[in-house]
Amino acid sequence: MVAFGEHLKANIAQEYGADAYLDYQGLDNIIQELSRTAPSGPDLQNRMVSLTTPPQTDARGLAVDNNSATEEQFLSKMDFELAKVEKFTLQKVSELRTKIDDTEKAIGTEEKEKLEARADEISNDFLLLEKYVNINFMGFHKILKKHDKNLPSYPCKAFYVSRMHAQAWVRGDYSDLVVHLSHIYSSLRDDQVAEENNDQQSFLRQTTKYWVKTEDVSRVKYYVLRHLPVFLQKTSTGESDSQFTNSVYLDNDQLELYHGRLEKAPGAIALRLRWYGNGDPKQVFVERKTHNDKWTGEVSVKERFVVDESEVYQVLTNTYPIEKKKAEMLAKGKSQKECDEWEQLVREVTQVCVSKQLVPTVRTQCMRTAFQIPFDATVRISLDTNLCMISERGYDLNDMKTWHRNPEWILQPNEITRFPHAVLEIKLELKGGNMTAPKWVSDLQNSGLIYECHKYSKYCHGCAVLLPEDVRSVPYWVDDISLRDSIIASGGGRILMDPAESNPPGANAIYDHLLPFGDANNDRSGTAVGRTHVSAAASKGITKDKATVNNIPTGFDMYDPNAGNIMDTDEEEGCCSWVFPFCSRYNNYAEAIVAPTSFQKIEPKVYFANERTYLHWLHYGVILSSIAAGILSFSDDSGESWGQWYALALLPVSLGFCLYALHIFLWRQDQIKNRIPARWDDPMGPILLGSTVAVILIINFCTQVYEIAKIDFAEDL
């Protein structure tokens, strides 16, 4: 394992210079000197000192040398390095803001290509600065851990880590840069706001969810905003690219809705109360999501209506004045059809709340960044960061008047779980049967920056982790190795797979290939490649698929799985868990190892088609064997007939067809189950079958012609 200091040197940006970075080696030298001189610990009992008494001997019983290193030197240097990194970071952020202001002022006066190049340069500079922050952040963690390990008498990691998290270079939110860059790119693209259209049209909405590692969040944001603007809600202050989002999910004591959503039962619903912004809710969205399988011809539906916070109690107790509200809507000019649909939805929601005895169960919180051209839903992307789930059980509901926790209440560790990744959701509205996503979306999906988690649900994850004793089954992704620590910290360890078991029980033993970063038995987190790399390796033996992603600025270069894990095995927690797998900033346009993360679409009929193909192959094998049996039965008993040899040769050929059909069936079944993005057809099978049958017929024809010719020749003689 290469030392951290060597990797720090290798990743120093030339623009910044080594002096701008943490002096890791200098701090390490002080630690080594302190370890060698073995200073004694302080006398914690004696509260008096004498200015004329020499210092006490060190841990070896030797006199202390005044020229030797002291703990104070290490602490002073730590303070200096922290201040240096903070000052440099704030200086660079200020320079970036100045560049953005200059670029915004130049819109309309300079050429589009020059402005786009300036915007790309700003994006690259920000990503380079983020990498600088992450490297230094990890360096401080490493050196503090090394200090406490070598000098246990002087522990200081906890103090300095808390202090570091309070400093502006770690705690600061510079997402306003994203907003301004979004405006610049939107102006350069000349985005046109689509007209608001409430008419129902025939379209197919395709939704896919991905996990994004913390250090890749900014790169994903900058890549997306090159194609879509940041969509700010009306309640947003405009100073940030994200908005605080709360969702309280309703369920009963049996977690009926949870299990329905987890099992993806047809017609399974989820009910939630959502509001935006900090503080107490004022306007609440009551949302219902209904699941339907696509292969049935129906689509999942999301419906919602708005109520005031004071009216939530009426919705939960089925006392909401529907008729009165409907009359008010008609008086405001709403159409009769809209009002009737609204009435039906509200009645169904209020009735199900009472009939199923639904109560607040789990709340999800996150900072949501949305990317979309207003009123144009062709491509919508949302990115949820700082995601956590909070239990809404264990407090007095006051007859449903209290429907969410008081924010002033202190949460216990088993009442909150923090999700370690950001969640990216891509929604495509593909009209007219067009199933082709825009190329830039496909490039993002195949970039290695995002990891698909099939059918991921925040609500299901929160219920499984926070209510482990109430759930009968858990989602497959809880066994992902990257979630293990957060689940255990929240007291949900009982739902985890036991690493000691060689054969994990349940569905996860079959669907562990869907885990983005591997499970405890197959830990792929070392290289953080996860399922993406495994999928490529499983596809026809292909382990690497080089692709060049076009139209990506230099700073967006993709993740390189071949970079390997150059961190120590005892990696520290923090704002960056994978620092160095970044490709060089100076690479040309992101030629990297790309492994597809978009999986094949699976429907039940695919399995049936595989079975039918297998039965067709068996049918032809049986036909060949029947032909062979018929030839044997009608051939001479002398044993010298050509027909007997022909039939005996034909029988193993027919058996070979049956075995080959079984092999193809099992191979294709594995391809379908693993959703491997490769060809599932068998291009050689039909050729082999046709060629074999043709050869058999040709041999039989030639043999018969030879026999007839031989008989005619004998008669002529």
XYZ file of C-alpha atoms in Angstrom:
717
model
C 0.000 0.000 0.000
C 1.514 3.285 -1.089
C 1.698 5.985 1.574
C -0.920 8.718 1.516
C 1.756 11.405 1.277
C 3.027 10.008 -2.023
C -0.448 10.036 -3.538
C -0.978 13.558 -2.263
C 2.103 14.670 -4.155
C 0.972 12.843 -7.292
C -2.397 14.625 -7.279
C -1.237 18.183 -6.707
C -2.644 20.525 -9.329
C 0.060 22.474 -11.132
C -2.096 25.607 -11.061
C -2.162 25.563 -7.265
C 1.316 24.387 -6.393
C 2.393 22.202 -3.483
C 2.434 25.102 -1.005
C -1.355 25.433 -1.218
C -1.894 21.896 0.015
C -1.723 20.340 3.445
C 1.884 19.769 4.573
C 1.219 16.127 5.282
C 4.874 15.162 5.372
C 5.756 17.921 7.847
C 3.013 16.847 10.238
C 4.045 13.219 9.812
C 7.666 14.080 10.673
C 6.519 15.682 13.937
C 4.520 12.562 14.796
C 7.515 10.350 14.074
C 9.753 12.543 16.229
C 7.245 12.495 19.079
C 6.952 8.716 18.795
C 10.740 8.364 18.910
C 11.293 10.626 21.899
C 8.286 9.150 23.729
C 7.088 12.241 25.638
C 5.344 11.601 28.919
C 1.698 12.360 29.398
C 0.573 15.283 31.548
C 0.030 14.851 35.270
C -3.725 15.236 35.460
C -3.816 15.307 39.276
C -1.245 17.989 40.072
C -2.837 21.429 39.695
C 0.271 23.446 40.550
C 3.483 24.151 38.649
C 6.871 25.642 39.534
C 8.607 27.951 37.121
C 12.036 26.954 38.497
C 11.549 23.189 38.319
C 12.852 21.399 35.188
C 10.251 19.468 33.190
C 9.626 15.888 34.175
C 11.376 13.078 32.369
C 9.835 11.477 29.307
C 8.258 8.028 29.107
C 11.719 6.447 28.937
C 12.818 8.116 32.141
C 15.263 10.391 30.308
C 15.632 14.130 30.666
C 13.576 16.095 28.174
C 15.625 17.873 25.509
C 14.502 21.450 24.934
C 15.212 21.046 21.214
C 13.034 17.962 20.784
C 9.596 18.108 19.154
C 6.621 18.822 21.364
C 2.927 18.204 21.094
C 2.425 21.952 20.979
C 4.362 22.110 17.718
C 2.028 19.578 16.130
C -1.078 21.417 17.315
C 0.260 24.781 16.160
C 1.087 23.376 12.738
C -2.385 21.824 12.510
C -3.937 25.227 13.205
C -1.730 26.817 10.581
C -2.536 24.191 7.925
C -6.286 24.420 8.555
C -6.189 28.210 8.237
C -4.091 27.965 5.067
C -6.484 25.580 3.327
C -9.514 27.642 4.366
C -7.978 30.890 3.118
C -6.971 29.359 -0.208
C -10.419 27.826 -0.758
C -12.271 31.070 -0.028
C -9.902 32.961 -2.302
C -10.581 30.574 -5.201
C -14.331 30.722 -4.626
C -14.159 34.509 -4.767
C -12.235 34.321 -8.045
C -14.829 31.941 -9.483
C -17.658 34.302 -8.559
C -15.828 37.144 -10.294
C -15.376 35.048 -13.445
C -19.062 34.119 -13.419
C -20.104 37.768 -13.085
C -17.858 38.743 -15.995
C -19.249 35.926 -18.134
C -22.861 36.869 -17.381
C -22.136 40.473 -18.353
C -20.525 39.324 -21.603
C -23.632 37.432 -22.764
C -24.868 39.053 -25.942
C -21.595 40.864 -26.599
C -19.234 37.933 -27.243
C -19.422 34.939 -29.537
C -21.313 31.911 -28.276
C -18.311 29.591 -28.624
C -16.105 31.856 -26.506
C -18.739 32.189 -23.800
C -19.265 28.434 -23.711
C -15.522 27.906 -23.399
C -15.423 30.385 -20.496
C -18.329 28.582 -18.798
C -16.580 25.237 -19.248
C -13.402 26.699 -17.786
C -15.312 27.914 -14.730
C -16.852 24.449 -14.311
C -13.451 22.799 -14.567
C -11.975 25.240 -12.062
C -14.742 24.514 -9.564
C -14.305 20.753 -9.932
C -10.559 21.153 -9.511
C -11.179 23.171 -6.357
C -13.530 20.498 -5.053
C -10.871 17.881 -5.644
C -8.407 20.086 -3.769
C -10.817 20.318 -0.828
C -11.418 16.561 -0.798
C -7.737 15.686 -0.883
C -6.959 18.020 1.998
C -10.027 16.877 3.918
C -8.923 13.253 3.674
C -5.335 14.239 4.484
C -6.392 15.862 7.762
C -8.411 12.774 8.665
C -5.451 10.517 7.926
C -2.847 12.516 9.808
C -5.095 12.917 12.863
C -5.784 9.201 12.960
C -2.078 8.502 12.665
C -1.389 10.941 15.499
C -3.867 9.311 17.872
C -2.602 5.848 16.957
C 1.046 6.674 17.626
C 0.425 9.025 20.569
C -2.559 7.638 22.487
C -1.755 9.876 25.454
C -2.608 12.966 23.372
C -5.838 12.209 21.460
C -6.936 15.171 19.358
C -8.733 13.759 16.323
C -12.255 14.295 17.647
C -11.545 17.947 18.467
C -9.949 18.834 15.140
C -12.473 16.907 13.014
C -15.310 18.803 14.713
C -13.436 22.056 14.219
C -12.740 21.242 10.572
C -16.424 20.542 9.892
C -17.290 23.973 11.316
C -14.935 25.827 8.965
C -16.172 27.546 5.831
C -14.112 25.449 3.395
C -15.962 22.295 4.513
C -19.291 23.614 5.738
C -19.806 26.317 3.147
C -22.494 25.970 0.505
C -21.319 27.292 -2.836
C -24.219 25.959 -4.872
C -25.027 29.520 -5.993
C -22.240 28.988 -8.521
C -24.278 26.156 -10.003
C -27.322 28.397 -10.340
C -25.401 31.149 -12.120
C -23.709 28.657 -14.441
C -27.112 27.156 -15.191
C -28.346 30.590 -16.268
C -25.291 31.021 -18.490
C -25.690 27.650 -20.206
C -29.439 28.206 -20.565
C -28.796 31.527 -22.288
C -26.240 29.951 -24.601
C -28.679 27.155 -25.493
C -31.453 29.728 -25.924
C -33.873 27.575 -23.949
C -37.479 28.293 -24.783
C -40.061 27.852 -22.056
C -42.708 25.511 -23.351
C -46.335 26.454 -23.121
C -48.232 25.015 -20.203
C -50.432 22.251 -21.519
C -52.783 20.387 -19.220
C -54.345 18.253 -21.950
C -53.889 14.523 -21.459
C -51.729 13.056 -24.190
C -50.605 9.530 -24.952
C -47.059 9.133 -23.726
C -44.820 6.675 -21.912
C -42.874 7.858 -18.874
C -39.701 5.985 -18.098
C -38.200 6.497 -14.638
C -34.837 5.177 -13.490
C -33.100 5.756 -10.161
C -29.379 5.851 -9.512
C -27.008 6.265 -6.598
C -24.331 8.944 -6.824
C -21.255 8.958 -4.609
C -20.710 12.146 -2.635
C -17.561 13.229 -4.441
C -19.268 12.876 -7.828
C -22.296 15.052 -7.020
C -20.800 18.272 -8.375
C -19.572 16.632 -11.561
C -23.010 15.156 -12.205
C -24.610 18.564 -11.576
C -22.304 20.351 -13.977
C -22.770 17.712 -16.638
C -26.572 17.914 -16.437
C -26.794 21.714 -16.394
C -24.939 21.814 -19.690
C -28.134 20.360 -21.159
C -30.902 21.338 -18.717
C -31.361 24.431 -16.531
C -31.747 24.270 -12.773
C -35.474 24.379 -12.118
C -36.090 26.628 -9.105
C -39.415 26.447 -7.310
C -41.323 29.657 -6.664
C -40.667 29.264 -2.949
C -36.915 29.084 -3.513
C -34.770 32.024 -2.504
C -32.738 31.674 -5.674
C -29.481 31.546 -3.701
C -29.131 27.796 -3.914
C -29.664 25.138 -6.514
C -31.487 22.886 -4.052
C -34.598 23.025 -1.945
C -35.370 21.379 1.380
C -38.012 18.681 0.851
C -40.000 16.760 3.482
C -42.300 13.804 2.838
C -44.313 12.050 5.558
C -45.471 8.596 4.432
C -48.637 7.066 5.834
C -49.132 3.417 6.726
C -50.848 1.258 9.321
C -49.509 -0.938 12.107
C -49.160 -3.907 9.742
C -47.214 -1.786 7.226
C -49.678 -2.857 4.553
C -48.693 -0.139 2.093
C -44.990 -0.816 2.646
C -45.279 -4.509 1.825
C -47.511 -3.770 -1.155
C -44.966 -1.355 -2.615
C -42.075 -3.695 -1.824
C -43.739 -6.643 -3.537
C -44.841 -4.413 -6.443
C -48.340 -5.796 -6.221
C -50.675 -4.507 -8.955
C -52.562 -1.514 -7.622
C -50.260 -1.046 -4.615
C -50.405 2.548 -3.390
C -48.199 4.894 -1.410
C -49.601 7.950 0.370
C -47.462 10.852 1.493
C -47.727 14.415 2.746
C -45.059 16.612 1.170
C -43.975 20.175 1.777
C -41.033 22.298 0.700
C -38.759 24.685 2.519
C -37.461 24.970 6.064
C -39.630 25.508 9.088
C -43.188 24.406 9.688
C -45.261 23.478 6.636
C -47.842 25.901 5.332
C -48.909 24.354 2.043
C -49.012 20.550 1.970
C -49.239 18.303 -1.094
C -51.215 15.113 -0.530
C -49.821 12.625 -3.045
C -50.881 9.131 -4.035
C -48.718 6.838 -6.147
C -50.307 3.743 -7.679
C -48.132 0.942 -9.055
C -49.041 -0.950 -12.219
C -46.860 -3.347 -14.182
C -45.968 -2.045 -17.638
C -46.406 -5.422 -19.276
C -50.104 -5.365 -18.388
C -50.578 -2.336 -20.624
C -51.156 0.034 -17.713
C -48.757 2.596 -16.279
C -48.016 3.737 -12.754
C -49.846 6.902 -11.771
C -48.928 9.762 -9.468
C -51.758 12.069 -8.360
C -51.897 14.885 -5.829
C -53.914 17.767 -4.457
C -52.999 20.708 -2.248
C -54.315 21.514 1.218
C -53.436 23.965 3.952
C -51.488 22.633 6.923
C -54.518 23.127 9.161
C -56.561 20.899 6.819
C -54.279 17.859 7.011
C -56.148 16.720 10.122
C -59.398 16.725 8.152
C -57.873 14.661 5.353
C -56.549 12.028 7.774
C -59.892 11.782 9.605
C -62.165 11.923 6.513
C -63.781 15.196 7.607
C -62.457 17.301 4.746
C -65.246 19.565 3.335
C -65.102 18.229 -0.212
C -68.378 19.714 -1.442
C -67.495 23.168 -0.155
C -64.031 23.091 -1.716
C -65.450 21.854 -5.011
C -67.928 24.730 -5.109
C -65.071 27.177 -4.528
C -63.119 25.638 -7.413
C -66.087 25.968 -9.763
C -66.530 29.593 -8.698
C -62.890 30.260 -9.618
C -63.445 29.070 -13.168
C -62.270 25.450 -12.994
C -63.939 23.123 -15.464
C -66.494 20.570 -14.329
C -64.237 17.729 -15.486
C -61.287 18.973 -13.446
C -63.454 19.387 -10.363
C -64.966 15.916 -10.737
C -61.525 14.318 -11.048
C -60.317 16.287 -8.039
C -63.344 15.205 -6.013
C -62.846 11.552 -6.886
C -59.181 11.670 -5.882
C -59.852 13.436 -2.572
C -62.667 11.053 -1.659
C -60.549 7.994 -2.405
C -57.610 9.318 -0.381
C -59.653 10.389 2.648
C -61.599 7.138 2.679
C -58.501 4.947 2.455
C -56.888 6.859 5.339
C -59.782 5.867 7.600
C -60.525 2.391 6.228
C -56.897 1.253 6.443
C -56.233 3.247 9.655
C -53.243 5.015 8.161
C -50.972 7.037 10.433
C -47.637 8.861 9.925
C -44.928 6.199 9.687
C -41.690 7.457 8.125
C -40.496 10.888 6.997
C -37.861 11.452 4.329
C -35.797 14.641 4.178
C -33.431 15.768 1.468
C -32.087 18.733 -0.448
C -33.569 18.388 -3.930
C -32.042 19.851 -7.063
C -34.311 19.703 -10.105
C -33.239 20.107 -13.730
C -35.968 20.799 -16.274
C -37.071 23.272 -18.883
C -40.288 24.757 -17.432
C -43.431 22.971 -18.686
C -41.294 20.665 -20.850
C -41.289 17.190 -19.283
C -39.350 15.457 -22.057
C -36.368 15.046 -19.735
C -36.602 15.715 -16.014
C -33.776 15.017 -13.617
C -33.801 15.366 -9.852
C -30.866 14.940 -7.493
C -31.485 14.363 -3.780
C -28.572 15.027 -1.425
C -28.272 14.994 2.380
C -30.923 12.295 2.344
C -32.159 10.934 5.660
C -35.186 8.998 6.911
C -36.877 9.703 10.250
C -39.289 7.481 12.140
C -42.703 9.042 12.763
C -43.625 6.409 15.344
C -43.379 6.702 19.107
C -45.163 9.983 19.895
C -48.732 10.972 20.702
C -50.667 11.797 17.511
C -53.221 13.795 19.521
C -56.119 12.308 17.517
C -54.254 12.918 14.228
C -53.759 16.618 14.970
C -50.010 16.008 15.271
C -48.917 14.398 12.018
C -45.163 15.010 12.042
C -42.430 15.265 14.631
C -41.662 18.548 16.285
C -38.321 19.668 14.817
C -37.155 20.660 18.305
C -37.359 17.072 19.540
C -34.036 15.278 19.893
C -33.880 12.163 17.741
C -32.435 8.941 19.109
C -29.959 6.995 16.915
C -32.617 4.381 16.097
C -35.075 7.075 14.971
C -33.000 8.430 12.079
C -30.890 6.890 9.342
C -28.701 8.875 6.961
C -28.329 7.569 3.439
C -24.642 7.678 2.411
C -25.256 8.446 -1.276
C -27.134 10.992 -3.314
C -30.087 9.707 -5.338
C -30.469 10.696 -8.989
C -33.780 10.172 -10.752
C -34.088 10.410 -14.538
C -37.602 10.747 -15.949
C -38.051 10.505 -19.692
C -41.343 11.277 -21.397
C -41.046 9.257 -24.575
C -43.907 10.140 -26.900
C -45.126 8.314 -29.939
C -43.472 5.045 -28.935
C -40.006 6.566 -29.283
C -37.885 4.584 -26.831
C -34.609 6.346 -27.627
C -33.284 8.624 -24.902
C -31.218 11.706 -25.831
C -27.576 10.896 -26.403
C -26.382 13.052 -23.516
C -28.649 11.091 -21.149
C -27.220 7.812 -22.438
C -23.699 9.182 -21.985
C -24.506 10.075 -18.383
C -25.978 6.627 -17.734
C -22.856 4.976 -19.128
C -20.366 7.383 -17.547
C -19.562 5.381 -14.407
C -20.554 8.369 -12.260
C -24.002 6.976 -11.444
C -25.053 3.486 -10.376
C -28.513 2.177 -11.122
C -30.492 0.791 -8.190
C -33.508 -0.947 -9.670
C -36.808 0.202 -8.116
C -35.106 1.990 -5.226
C -37.548 3.545 -2.740
C -36.710 5.974 0.055
C -39.834 4.975 1.949
C -39.096 1.239 1.758
C -35.531 1.848 2.878
C -36.641 3.969 5.827
C -39.237 1.427 6.989
C -36.821 -1.501 6.711
C -34.053 0.240 8.680
C -36.091 2.129 11.292
C -38.829 -0.474 11.852
C -36.904 -3.764 11.560
C -39.194 -5.595 13.991
C -42.351 -4.710 12.056
C -41.319 -5.623 8.506
C -41.804 -9.139 7.126
C -39.440 -8.630 4.209
C -36.801 -6.090 3.244
C -35.639 -4.591 -0.067
C -32.687 -6.253 -1.746
C -30.430 -3.178 -1.660
C -30.066 -3.196 2.163
C -27.306 -5.802 1.709
C -25.189 -3.387 -0.303
C -21.838 -3.081 1.428
C -21.842 0.724 1.229
C -25.036 0.936 3.353
C -23.944 -1.440 6.087
C -22.447 1.100 8.509
C -25.387 3.504 8.256
C -27.891 0.697 8.856
C -26.025 -0.628 11.887
C -25.689 2.904 13.320
C -29.490 3.225 13.145
C -30.105 -0.042 14.969
C -31.288 -1.966 11.912
C -28.558 -4.591 11.927
C -31.010 -7.454 12.216
C -32.160 -6.976 8.614
C -28.635 -7.388 7.237
C -27.284 -10.505 5.649
C -24.819 -12.386 7.851
C -21.387 -12.236 6.129
C -20.522 -15.598 7.713
C -23.216 -17.323 5.668
C -21.876 -18.620 2.403
C -25.378 -18.839 0.962
C -27.465 -15.799 1.912
C -31.125 -16.658 2.431
C -34.074 -15.164 0.657
C -34.402 -13.242 -2.566
C -31.110 -11.439 -2.063
C -29.274 -14.655 -2.823
C -30.749 -14.412 -6.331
C -30.763 -10.651 -6.892
C -27.455 -9.693 -5.307
C -26.226 -8.760 -8.799
C -28.413 -5.655 -8.559
C -26.426 -4.269 -5.617
C -24.484 -1.232 -6.878
C -21.406 -1.825 -4.712
C -21.614 -5.508 -3.807
C -22.559 -7.331 -0.611
C -20.624 -8.453 2.460
C -19.727 -11.771 0.843
C -18.616 -10.194 -2.425
C -17.153 -6.872 -1.381
C -16.579 -4.767 -4.478
C -16.310 -1.514 -2.588
C -12.522 -1.611 -2.718
C -12.476 -0.163 -6.199
C -15.937 1.420 -6.007
C -16.705 -0.047 -9.407
C -19.594 -2.142 -8.206
C -22.224 -3.693 -10.405
C -21.190 -1.600 -13.381
C -17.881 -3.417 -13.681
C -19.403 -6.816 -12.957
C -22.018 -6.346 -15.643
C -19.393 -5.608 -18.250
C -17.305 -8.578 -17.186
C -20.301 -10.882 -17.354
C -21.204 -9.795 -20.834
C -19.655 -12.297 -23.249
C -16.363 -12.179 -21.360
C -15.907 -8.480 -22.045
C -14.280 -6.751 -19.087
C -13.457 -3.397 -20.625
C -15.388 -1.309 -23.053
C -13.609 1.837 -24.085
C -15.792 4.651 -25.195
C -15.275 8.326 -25.753
C -18.000 10.519 -24.337
C -18.260 13.525 -26.585
C -19.200 17.053 -25.678
C -17.940 16.728 -22.109
C -15.605 19.413 -20.815
C -12.269 18.342 -19.440
C -13.340 18.558 -15.814
C -16.100 16.031 -16.403
C -13.708 13.213 -17.239
C -15.216 9.927 -16.179
C -14.320 7.535 -13.420
C -11.573 5.058 -14.241
C -12.087 1.638 -12.648
C -8.487 0.758 -13.444
C -7.304 3.451 -11.064
C -7.714 0.881 -8.299
C -7.977 1.522 -4.599
C -5.001 3.593 -3.603
C -6.419 4.441 -0.203
C -5.688 2.564 2.977
C -8.055 -0.222 3.899
C -9.180 1.675 7.005
C -10.649 4.512 4.966
C -11.972 7.426 6.976
C -15.495 8.725 6.907
C -16.029 12.242 5.679
C -17.134 14.326 2.756
C -15.035 12.144 0.473
C -14.629 8.384 0.728
C -13.047 7.905 -2.676
C -10.635 10.780 -3.342
C -8.144 9.666 -5.926
C -10.031 7.642 -8.535
C -10.482 10.945 -10.404
C -8.977 10.961 -13.850
C -6.441 13.655 -14.575
C -7.858 17.077 -15.298
C -5.562 17.286 -18.275
C -6.957 14.271 -20.129
C -8.564 15.023 -23.471
C -12.340 14.676 -23.452
C -12.849 11.780 -21.079
C -11.627 8.656 -22.803
C -12.183 6.282 -19.927
C -13.240 2.793 -19.059
C -16.997 2.868 -19.404
C -19.206 0.007 -18.311
C -22.896 0.230 -19.105
C -25.193 0.814 -16.173
C -28.439 0.836 -18.154
C -30.003 -2.600 -17.887
C -32.147 -4.510 -20.343
C -35.889 -4.105 -19.966
C -37.449 -7.280 -18.532
C -41.045 -8.400 -18.873
C -42.564 -11.795 -17.919
C -43.085 -12.724 -21.568
C -39.294 -12.741 -22.047
C -39.013 -15.813 -19.819
C -41.846 -17.513 -21.695
C -40.189 -16.731 -25.022
C -37.014 -18.400 -23.782
C -38.999 -21.484 -22.797
C -40.769 -21.617 -26.161
C -37.458 -21.405 -27.990
C -36.124 -24.265 -25.893
C -39.183 -26.396 -26.685
C -38.798 -25.677 -30.427
C -35.223 -26.894 -30.306
C -36.289 -30.042 -28.484
C -38.966 -30.544 -31.130
C -36.385 -30.661 -33.912
C -34.157 -32.932 -31.851
C -37.064 -35.333 -31.396
C -37.800 -35.184 -35.147
C -34.209 -36.204 -35.940
C -34.326 -39.032 -33.438
C -37.680 -40.190 -34.858
C -36.193 -40.257 -38.352
C -33.302 -42.316 -37.028
C -35.671 -44.757 -35.298
C -37.748 -45.097 -38.478
C -34.680 -45.839 -40.586
C -33.585 -48.481 -38.093
C -36.978 -50.166 -38.081
C -37.196 -50.416 -41.884
C -33.582 -51.303 -42.562
C -32.335 -54.833 -43.255
C -31.463 -57.057 -40.298
C -28.237 -58.149 -41.857
C -26.305 -55.360 -40.179
C -24.563 -54.477 -43.398
C -27.199 -52.037 -44.570
C -26.155 -48.405 -44.981
C -29.411 -47.361 -43.387
C -28.432 -48.803 -40.012
C -25.130 -46.944 -39.961
C -26.916 -43.800 -41.092
C -29.494 -44.121 -38.297
C -26.848 -44.875 -35.658
C -24.953 -41.741 -36.702
C -28.132 -39.694 -36.655
C -29.090 -40.600 -33.059
C -26.098 -38.869 -31.344
C -26.680 -35.840 -33.583
C -30.261 -35.556 -32.316
C -29.029 -36.004 -28.731
C -26.481 -33.266 -29.319
C -29.278 -30.925 -30.434
C -31.160 -31.573 -27.184
C -28.083 -30.925 -25.047
C -27.229 -27.797 -27.022
C -30.808 -26.555 -26.579
C -30.559 -27.098 -22.824
C -27.255 -25.203 -22.702
C -28.665 -22.229 -24.633
C -31.786 -22.196 -22.456
C -29.780 -22.078 -19.209
C -27.346 -19.492 -20.615
C -30.141 -17.197 -21.810
C -32.013 -17.627 -18.522
C -28.912 -16.421 -16.677
C -28.610 -13.457 -19.056
C -32.228 -12.490 -18.429
C -32.042 -12.940 -14.664
C -28.870 -10.866 -14.388
C -30.198 -8.254 -16.839
C -26.831 -8.287 -18.561
C -26.613 -5.603 -21.284
C -25.522 -7.921 -24.087
C -27.032 -9.894 -26.983
C -29.476 -12.531 -25.793
C -30.074 -14.146 -29.167
C -28.179 -17.164 -30.506
C -26.908 -16.262 -33.980
C -25.000 -19.554 -34.414
C -27.805 -21.884 -33.326
C -30.057 -21.599 -36.409
C -27.035 -21.819 -38.702
C -25.839 -24.932 -36.893
C -29.271 -26.526 -36.979
C -29.875 -25.727 -40.638
C -26.399 -26.826 -41.686
C -26.657 -30.115 -39.829
C -30.052 -30.970 -41.288
C -28.835 -29.999 -44.770
C -25.726 -32.202 -44.422
C -27.843 -35.115 -43.207
C -30.220 -34.789 -46.148
C -27.371 -34.405 -48.639
C -25.641 -37.521 -47.280
C -28.883 -39.457 -47.424
C -29.561 -38.243 -50.959
C -26.087 -39.106 -52.176
C -26.281 -42.523 -50.553
C -29.592 -43.299 -52.177
C -28.332 -42.117 -55.570
C -25.255 -44.321 -55.146
C -27.349 -47.356 -54.263
C -29.668 -46.832 -57.245
C -26.727 -46.327 -59.583
C -25.036 -49.449 -58.242
C -28.194 -51.530 -58.760
C -28.655 -50.209 -62.313
C -25.007 -50.903 -63.097
C -25.343 -54.473 -61.830
C -28.449 -55.056 -63.931
C -26.669 -53.768 -67.049
C -23.897 -56.274 -66.508
